[in-house]
Amino acid sequence: MPTTIEDKISLFTKVLIERIESDYTEKQKKLMSYYESRKLGIIKDYEEKTKAAIDDATKNAEIKKQQMISKAKSDMHLAVLKQRREFTERIMDEVRKEAEAFGKTPEYVEFLRQAIKKVSSQFTDNDFVSYSFSRNDIEKHRDIILNTIKLFRDEGNFKIEEANNIIGGVFARDGDGGVEVDLTVNSIIEESRKLIGEILSSKFNERW
């Protein structure tokens, strides 16, 4: 069976995450070491200051100590979130490049054909359907697009149009916009973002 873009992106994402995990772990250890050292320094400093203090002063110092420890933990959490976002965007950039490269392969033509079939099957015979494609697909694969659509719809019961925001695949809607079906490469990439976020969270949350 032809390899789908979903399979390619899923495999590529797994390989990429494995490749950067060691880099992430090293940065993570340094970050943990920094904040642990900072926390211990705060504790030591306030323990020394409170030894000879009266009860009220000790209580105030303890409150202040906990506030600073809490802030250190909060700073660490924010730093981790920032680092995770950076890794997500780094992976997403690679996914976009992989998707663009896939659009230039023979396998993409079959993906496009199957996407059109899946989209078309969601509408009734009476629906007038507008199909949106990238400019590149309309220019290079117009015959394939039209021939595939005509397997499902009569000549005057559909139209194709160019959409500047579509990378590849197809978006379709009926005449009144009540039914919309999105099988664009864009939507697949966004689904990959969710998958990447889930993978990063499951892999690294347990370490913090």
PDB file of C-alpha atoms in Angstrom:
ATOM      1  CA  MET A   1       0.000   0.000   0.000  1.00  0.00           C
ATOM      2  CA  PRO A   2       1.251   3.551  -0.667  1.00  0.00           C
ATOM      3  CA  THR A   3       2.684   5.323   2.280  1.00  0.00           C
ATOM      4  CA  THR A   4       0.370   8.140   3.354  1.00  0.00           C
ATOM      5  CA  ILE A   5       1.545  11.545   4.470  1.00  0.00           C
ATOM      6  CA  GLU A   6       0.120  10.727   7.919  1.00  0.00           C
ATOM      7  CA  ASP A   7       2.466   7.701   8.123  1.00  0.00           C
ATOM      8  CA  LYS A   8       5.425   9.736   6.883  1.00  0.00           C
ATOM      9  CA  ILE A   9       4.809  12.546   9.380  1.00  0.00           C
ATOM     10  CA  SER A  10       4.233  10.121  12.277  1.00  0.00           C
ATOM     11  CA  LEU A  11       7.461   8.207  11.524  1.00  0.00           C
ATOM     12  CA  PHE A  12       9.428  11.390  10.939  1.00  0.00           C
ATOM     13  CA  THR A  13       8.139  12.885  14.208  1.00  0.00           C
ATOM     14  CA  LYS A  14       9.170   9.812  16.219  1.00  0.00           C
ATOM     15  CA  VAL A  15      12.671   9.781  14.695  1.00  0.00           C
ATOM     16  CA  LEU A  16      13.102  13.503  15.247  1.00  0.00           C
ATOM     17  CA  ILE A  17      11.985  13.319  18.877  1.00  0.00           C
ATOM     18  CA  GLU A  18      14.475  10.517  19.559  1.00  0.00           C
ATOM     19  CA  ARG A  19      17.206  12.591  17.938  1.00  0.00           C
ATOM     20  CA  ILE A  20      16.606  15.652  20.100  1.00  0.00           C
ATOM     21  CA  GLU A  21      15.737  13.895  23.342  1.00  0.00           C
ATOM     22  CA  SER A  22      19.388  13.644  24.435  1.00  0.00           C
ATOM     23  CA  ASP A  23      19.834  17.351  23.754  1.00  0.00           C
ATOM     24  CA  TYR A  24      16.650  18.112  25.690  1.00  0.00           C
ATOM     25  CA  THR A  25      17.768  15.909  28.615  1.00  0.00           C
ATOM     26  CA  GLU A  26      21.117  17.689  28.899  1.00  0.00           C
ATOM     27  CA  LYS A  27      19.453  21.098  28.995  1.00  0.00           C
ATOM     28  CA  GLN A  28      16.909  19.758  31.442  1.00  0.00           C
ATOM     29  CA  LYS A  29      19.619  18.552  33.859  1.00  0.00           C
ATOM     30  CA  LYS A  30      21.340  21.926  33.777  1.00  0.00           C
ATOM     31  CA  LEU A  31      18.045  23.674  34.420  1.00  0.00           C
ATOM     32  CA  MET A  32      17.228  21.366  37.344  1.00  0.00           C
ATOM     33  CA  SER A  33      20.706  21.785  38.786  1.00  0.00           C
ATOM     34  CA  TYR A  34      20.446  25.561  38.598  1.00  0.00           C
ATOM     35  CA  TYR A  35      17.102  25.781  40.345  1.00  0.00           C
ATOM     36  CA  GLU A  36      17.993  23.109  42.909  1.00  0.00           C
ATOM     37  CA  SER A  37      21.152  25.030  43.776  1.00  0.00           C
ATOM     38  CA  ARG A  38      19.146  28.222  43.990  1.00  0.00           C
ATOM     39  CA  LYS A  39      16.579  26.581  46.269  1.00  0.00           C
ATOM     40  CA  LEU A  40      19.253  25.131  48.567  1.00  0.00           C
ATOM     41  CA  GLY A  41      20.956  28.512  48.726  1.00  0.00           C
ATOM     42  CA  ILE A  42      17.717  30.177  49.743  1.00  0.00           C
ATOM     43  CA  ILE A  43      17.066  27.566  52.436  1.00  0.00           C
ATOM     44  CA  LYS A  44      20.581  27.780  53.820  1.00  0.00           C
ATOM     45  CA  ASP A  45      20.545  31.563  53.856  1.00  0.00           C
ATOM     46  CA  TYR A  46      17.276  31.783  55.731  1.00  0.00           C
ATOM     47  CA  GLU A  47      18.110  28.978  58.133  1.00  0.00           C
ATOM     48  CA  GLU A  48      21.240  30.874  59.165  1.00  0.00           C
ATOM     49  CA  LYS A  49      19.321  34.123  59.580  1.00  0.00           C
ATOM     50  CA  THR A  50      16.561  32.565  61.673  1.00  0.00           C
ATOM     51  CA  LYS A  51      18.732  30.685  64.174  1.00  0.00           C
ATOM     52  CA  ALA A  52      19.116  33.646  66.519  1.00  0.00           C
ATOM     53  CA  ALA A  53      15.861  35.372  65.654  1.00  0.00           C
ATOM     54  CA  ILE A  54      12.793  35.600  67.872  1.00  0.00           C
ATOM     55  CA  ASP A  55       9.674  33.582  67.076  1.00  0.00           C
ATOM     56  CA  ASP A  56       7.971  36.287  65.041  1.00  0.00           C
ATOM     57  CA  ALA A  57      11.082  36.970  63.039  1.00  0.00           C
ATOM     58  CA  THR A  58      11.489  33.232  62.445  1.00  0.00           C
ATOM     59  CA  LYS A  59       7.910  32.950  61.194  1.00  0.00           C
ATOM     60  CA  ASN A  60       8.367  35.913  58.868  1.00  0.00           C
ATOM     61  CA  ALA A  61      11.625  34.504  57.592  1.00  0.00           C
ATOM     62  CA  GLU A  62       9.993  31.114  56.980  1.00  0.00           C
ATOM     63  CA  ILE A  63       7.171  32.751  55.042  1.00  0.00           C
ATOM     64  CA  LYS A  64       9.656  34.730  52.976  1.00  0.00           C
ATOM     65  CA  LYS A  65      11.730  31.621  52.394  1.00  0.00           C
ATOM     66  CA  GLN A  66       8.717  29.673  51.148  1.00  0.00           C
ATOM     67  CA  GLN A  67       7.711  32.553  48.904  1.00  0.00           C
ATOM     68  CA  MET A  68      11.132  32.626  47.302  1.00  0.00           C
ATOM     69  CA  ILE A  69      11.226  28.843  46.940  1.00  0.00           C
ATOM     70  CA  SER A  70       7.777  28.995  45.357  1.00  0.00           C
ATOM     71  CA  LYS A  71       8.981  31.681  42.953  1.00  0.00           C
ATOM     72  CA  ALA A  72      12.021  29.572  42.061  1.00  0.00           C
ATOM     73  CA  LYS A  73       9.740  26.615  41.289  1.00  0.00           C
ATOM     74  CA  SER A  74       7.458  28.853  39.244  1.00  0.00           C
ATOM     75  CA  ASP A  75      10.439  30.206  37.293  1.00  0.00           C
ATOM     76  CA  MET A  76      11.601  26.657  36.622  1.00  0.00           C
ATOM     77  CA  HIS A  77       8.133  25.641  35.417  1.00  0.00           C
ATOM     78  CA  LEU A  78       7.962  28.610  33.044  1.00  0.00           C
ATOM     79  CA  ALA A  79      11.434  27.804  31.735  1.00  0.00           C
ATOM     80  CA  VAL A  80      10.364  24.213  31.041  1.00  0.00           C
ATOM     81  CA  LEU A  81       7.223  25.377  29.212  1.00  0.00           C
ATOM     82  CA  LYS A  82       9.294  27.752  27.101  1.00  0.00           C
ATOM     83  CA  GLN A  83      11.753  25.004  26.255  1.00  0.00           C
ATOM     84  CA  ARG A  84       8.914  22.643  25.334  1.00  0.00           C
ATOM     85  CA  ARG A  85       7.389  25.259  23.021  1.00  0.00           C
ATOM     86  CA  GLU A  86      10.765  25.742  21.360  1.00  0.00           C
ATOM     87  CA  PHE A  87      11.099  21.987  20.774  1.00  0.00           C
ATOM     88  CA  THR A  88       7.537  21.810  19.421  1.00  0.00           C
ATOM     89  CA  GLU A  89       8.195  24.598  16.911  1.00  0.00           C
ATOM     90  CA  ARG A  90      11.502  23.015  15.950  1.00  0.00           C
ATOM     91  CA  ILE A  91       9.753  19.726  15.175  1.00  0.00           C
ATOM     92  CA  MET A  92       6.870  21.494  13.390  1.00  0.00           C
ATOM     93  CA  ASP A  93       9.337  23.241  11.079  1.00  0.00           C
ATOM     94  CA  GLU A  94      10.734  19.850  10.124  1.00  0.00           C
ATOM     95  CA  VAL A  95       7.226  18.419   9.644  1.00  0.00           C
ATOM     96  CA  ARG A  96       6.328  21.289   7.278  1.00  0.00           C
ATOM     97  CA  LYS A  97       9.491  20.678   5.264  1.00  0.00           C
ATOM     98  CA  GLU A  98       8.705  16.967   5.091  1.00  0.00           C
ATOM     99  CA  ALA A  99       5.140  17.717   3.957  1.00  0.00           C
ATOM    100  CA  GLU A 100       6.339  20.087   1.244  1.00  0.00           C
ATOM    101  CA  ALA A 101       8.835  17.483   0.042  1.00  0.00           C
ATOM    102  CA  PHE A 102       6.099  14.823   0.008  1.00  0.00           C
ATOM    103  CA  GLY A 103       3.993  17.065  -2.244  1.00  0.00           C
ATOM    104  CA  LYS A 104       6.617  16.669  -4.965  1.00  0.00           C
ATOM    105  CA  THR A 105       6.614  12.872  -4.964  1.00  0.00           C
ATOM    106  CA  PRO A 106       4.594  10.368  -7.046  1.00  0.00           C
ATOM    107  CA  GLU A 107       3.061   9.078  -3.803  1.00  0.00           C
ATOM    108  CA  TYR A 108       1.447  12.469  -3.257  1.00  0.00           C
ATOM    109  CA  VAL A 109      -0.631  12.110  -6.428  1.00  0.00           C
ATOM    110  CA  GLU A 110      -2.219   8.955  -5.022  1.00  0.00           C
ATOM    111  CA  PHE A 111      -2.742  10.694  -1.676  1.00  0.00           C
ATOM    112  CA  LEU A 112      -4.521  13.540  -3.481  1.00  0.00           C
ATOM    113  CA  ARG A 113      -6.703  11.128  -5.437  1.00  0.00           C
ATOM    114  CA  GLN A 114      -7.734   9.257  -2.283  1.00  0.00           C
ATOM    115  CA  ALA A 115      -8.377  12.516  -0.421  1.00  0.00           C
ATOM    116  CA  ILE A 116     -10.744  13.678  -3.185  1.00  0.00           C
ATOM    117  CA  LYS A 117     -12.600  10.361  -3.038  1.00  0.00           C
ATOM    118  CA  LYS A 118     -13.004  10.523   0.741  1.00  0.00           C
ATOM    119  CA  VAL A 119     -14.199  14.120   0.596  1.00  0.00           C
ATOM    120  CA  SER A 120     -16.630  13.481  -2.254  1.00  0.00           C
ATOM    121  CA  SER A 121     -18.245  10.558  -0.452  1.00  0.00           C
ATOM    122  CA  GLN A 122     -19.400  12.921   2.308  1.00  0.00           C
ATOM    123  CA  PHE A 123     -21.864  14.780   0.069  1.00  0.00           C
ATOM    124  CA  THR A 124     -25.193  13.769  -1.442  1.00  0.00           C
ATOM    125  CA  ASP A 125     -25.748  13.565  -5.190  1.00  0.00           C
ATOM    126  CA  ASN A 126     -27.889  16.709  -5.055  1.00  0.00           C
ATOM    127  CA  ASP A 127     -25.268  18.862  -3.336  1.00  0.00           C
ATOM    128  CA  PHE A 128     -23.353  21.433  -5.343  1.00  0.00           C
ATOM    129  CA  VAL A 129     -19.805  21.086  -4.054  1.00  0.00           C
ATOM    130  CA  SER A 130     -16.949  23.585  -4.161  1.00  0.00           C
ATOM    131  CA  TYR A 131     -13.518  21.955  -4.068  1.00  0.00           C
ATOM    132  CA  SER A 132     -10.496  24.016  -3.037  1.00  0.00           C
ATOM    133  CA  PHE A 133      -6.926  23.088  -3.973  1.00  0.00           C
ATOM    134  CA  SER A 134      -3.499  24.681  -3.933  1.00  0.00           C
ATOM    135  CA  ARG A 135      -2.425  26.565  -7.042  1.00  0.00           C
ATOM    136  CA  ASN A 136       0.326  24.009  -7.596  1.00  0.00           C
ATOM    137  CA  ASP A 137      -2.120  21.089  -7.570  1.00  0.00           C
ATOM    138  CA  ILE A 138      -4.522  22.800  -9.971  1.00  0.00           C
ATOM    139  CA  GLU A 139      -1.673  23.596 -12.360  1.00  0.00           C
ATOM    140  CA  LYS A 140       0.043  20.188 -12.185  1.00  0.00           C
ATOM    141  CA  HIS A 141      -2.763  17.750 -11.411  1.00  0.00           C
ATOM    142  CA  ARG A 142      -5.859  19.360 -12.915  1.00  0.00           C
ATOM    143  CA  ASP A 143      -6.783  16.326 -15.034  1.00  0.00           C
ATOM    144  CA  ILE A 144      -6.427  13.936 -12.107  1.00  0.00           C
ATOM    145  CA  ILE A 145      -8.518  16.253  -9.920  1.00  0.00           C
ATOM    146  CA  LEU A 146     -11.332  16.581 -12.461  1.00  0.00           C
ATOM    147  CA  ASN A 147     -11.399  12.909 -13.415  1.00  0.00           C
ATOM    148  CA  THR A 148     -11.533  11.826  -9.782  1.00  0.00           C
ATOM    149  CA  ILE A 149     -14.317  14.270  -8.903  1.00  0.00           C
ATOM    150  CA  LYS A 150     -16.349  13.151 -11.924  1.00  0.00           C
ATOM    151  CA  LEU A 151     -16.425   9.645 -10.490  1.00  0.00           C
ATOM    152  CA  PHE A 152     -18.784  11.088  -7.871  1.00  0.00           C
ATOM    153  CA  ARG A 153     -20.360  14.226  -9.357  1.00  0.00           C
ATOM    154  CA  ASP A 154     -21.906  15.388 -12.619  1.00  0.00           C
ATOM    155  CA  GLU A 155     -20.179  18.092 -14.660  1.00  0.00           C
ATOM    156  CA  GLY A 156     -22.426  20.955 -13.533  1.00  0.00           C
ATOM    157  CA  ASN A 157     -22.660  19.873  -9.928  1.00  0.00           C
ATOM    158  CA  PHE A 158     -19.265  21.036  -8.712  1.00  0.00           C
ATOM    159  CA  LYS A 159     -16.524  23.579  -9.183  1.00  0.00           C
ATOM    160  CA  ILE A 160     -12.833  23.715  -8.334  1.00  0.00           C
ATOM    161  CA  GLU A 161     -11.090  26.805  -7.046  1.00  0.00           C
ATOM    162  CA  GLU A 162      -7.647  27.893  -5.955  1.00  0.00           C
ATOM    163  CA  ALA A 163      -6.904  28.619  -2.288  1.00  0.00           C
ATOM    164  CA  ASN A 164      -3.676  30.404  -1.439  1.00  0.00           C
ATOM    165  CA  ASN A 165      -3.591  29.058   2.111  1.00  0.00           C
ATOM    166  CA  ILE A 166      -3.712  25.377   1.136  1.00  0.00           C
ATOM    167  CA  ILE A 167      -0.397  23.512   0.951  1.00  0.00           C
ATOM    168  CA  GLY A 168      -1.883  20.359  -0.515  1.00  0.00           C
ATOM    169  CA  GLY A 169      -4.831  17.993  -0.289  1.00  0.00           C
ATOM    170  CA  VAL A 170      -8.420  19.180  -0.658  1.00  0.00           C
ATOM    171  CA  PHE A 171     -11.056  21.208   1.182  1.00  0.00           C
ATOM    172  CA  ALA A 172     -14.687  20.928   0.112  1.00  0.00           C
ATOM    173  CA  ARG A 173     -18.010  22.467   1.127  1.00  0.00           C
ATOM    174  CA  ASP A 174     -21.560  22.301  -0.133  1.00  0.00           C
ATOM    175  CA  GLY A 175     -23.436  25.218  -1.663  1.00  0.00           C
ATOM    176  CA  ASP A 176     -24.702  26.764   1.568  1.00  0.00           C
ATOM    177  CA  GLY A 177     -21.621  25.911   3.618  1.00  0.00           C
ATOM    178  CA  GLY A 178     -23.543  23.549   5.869  1.00  0.00           C
ATOM    179  CA  VAL A 179     -21.133  20.693   5.236  1.00  0.00           C
ATOM    180  CA  GLU A 180     -17.370  21.217   5.138  1.00  0.00           C
ATOM    181  CA  VAL A 181     -14.738  18.494   4.825  1.00  0.00           C
ATOM    182  CA  ASP A 182     -11.056  19.249   5.343  1.00  0.00           C
ATOM    183  CA  LEU A 183      -8.480  16.757   4.104  1.00  0.00           C
ATOM    184  CA  THR A 184      -5.754  19.300   3.424  1.00  0.00           C
ATOM    185  CA  VAL A 185      -2.102  18.845   4.269  1.00  0.00           C
ATOM    186  CA  ASN A 186      -2.551  21.894   6.500  1.00  0.00           C
ATOM    187  CA  SER A 187      -5.034  20.049   8.713  1.00  0.00           C
ATOM    188  CA  ILE A 188      -2.738  17.019   8.912  1.00  0.00           C
ATOM    189  CA  ILE A 189       0.140  19.242  10.012  1.00  0.00           C
ATOM    190  CA  GLU A 190      -2.014  20.809  12.735  1.00  0.00           C
ATOM    191  CA  GLU A 191      -3.022  17.355  13.926  1.00  0.00           C
ATOM    192  CA  SER A 192       0.694  16.571  14.101  1.00  0.00           C
ATOM    193  CA  ARG A 193       1.151  19.588  16.387  1.00  0.00           C
ATOM    194  CA  LYS A 194      -1.301  18.023  18.855  1.00  0.00           C
ATOM    195  CA  LEU A 195       0.483  14.681  18.611  1.00  0.00           C
ATOM    196  CA  ILE A 196       3.879  16.296  19.155  1.00  0.00           C
ATOM    197  CA  GLY A 197       2.580  18.174  22.200  1.00  0.00           C
ATOM    198  CA  GLU A 198       1.196  14.971  23.691  1.00  0.00           C
ATOM    199  CA  ILE A 199       4.435  13.071  23.063  1.00  0.00           C
ATOM    200  CA  LEU A 200       6.602  15.784  24.604  1.00  0.00           C
ATOM    201  CA  SER A 201       4.317  16.025  27.636  1.00  0.00           C
ATOM    202  CA  SER A 202       4.259  12.274  28.223  1.00  0.00           C
ATOM    203  CA  LYS A 203       8.017  11.939  27.776  1.00  0.00           C
ATOM    204  CA  PHE A 204       9.193  14.887  29.834  1.00  0.00           C
ATOM    205  CA  ASN A 205       6.497  15.770  32.392  1.00  0.00           C
ATOM    206  CA  GLU A 206       7.490  12.858  34.596  1.00  0.00           C
ATOM    207  CA  ARG A 207      10.993  14.284  34.917  1.00  0.00           C
ATOM    208  CA  TRP A 208       9.901  17.548  36.505  1.00  0.00           C
TER     209      TRP A 208
END
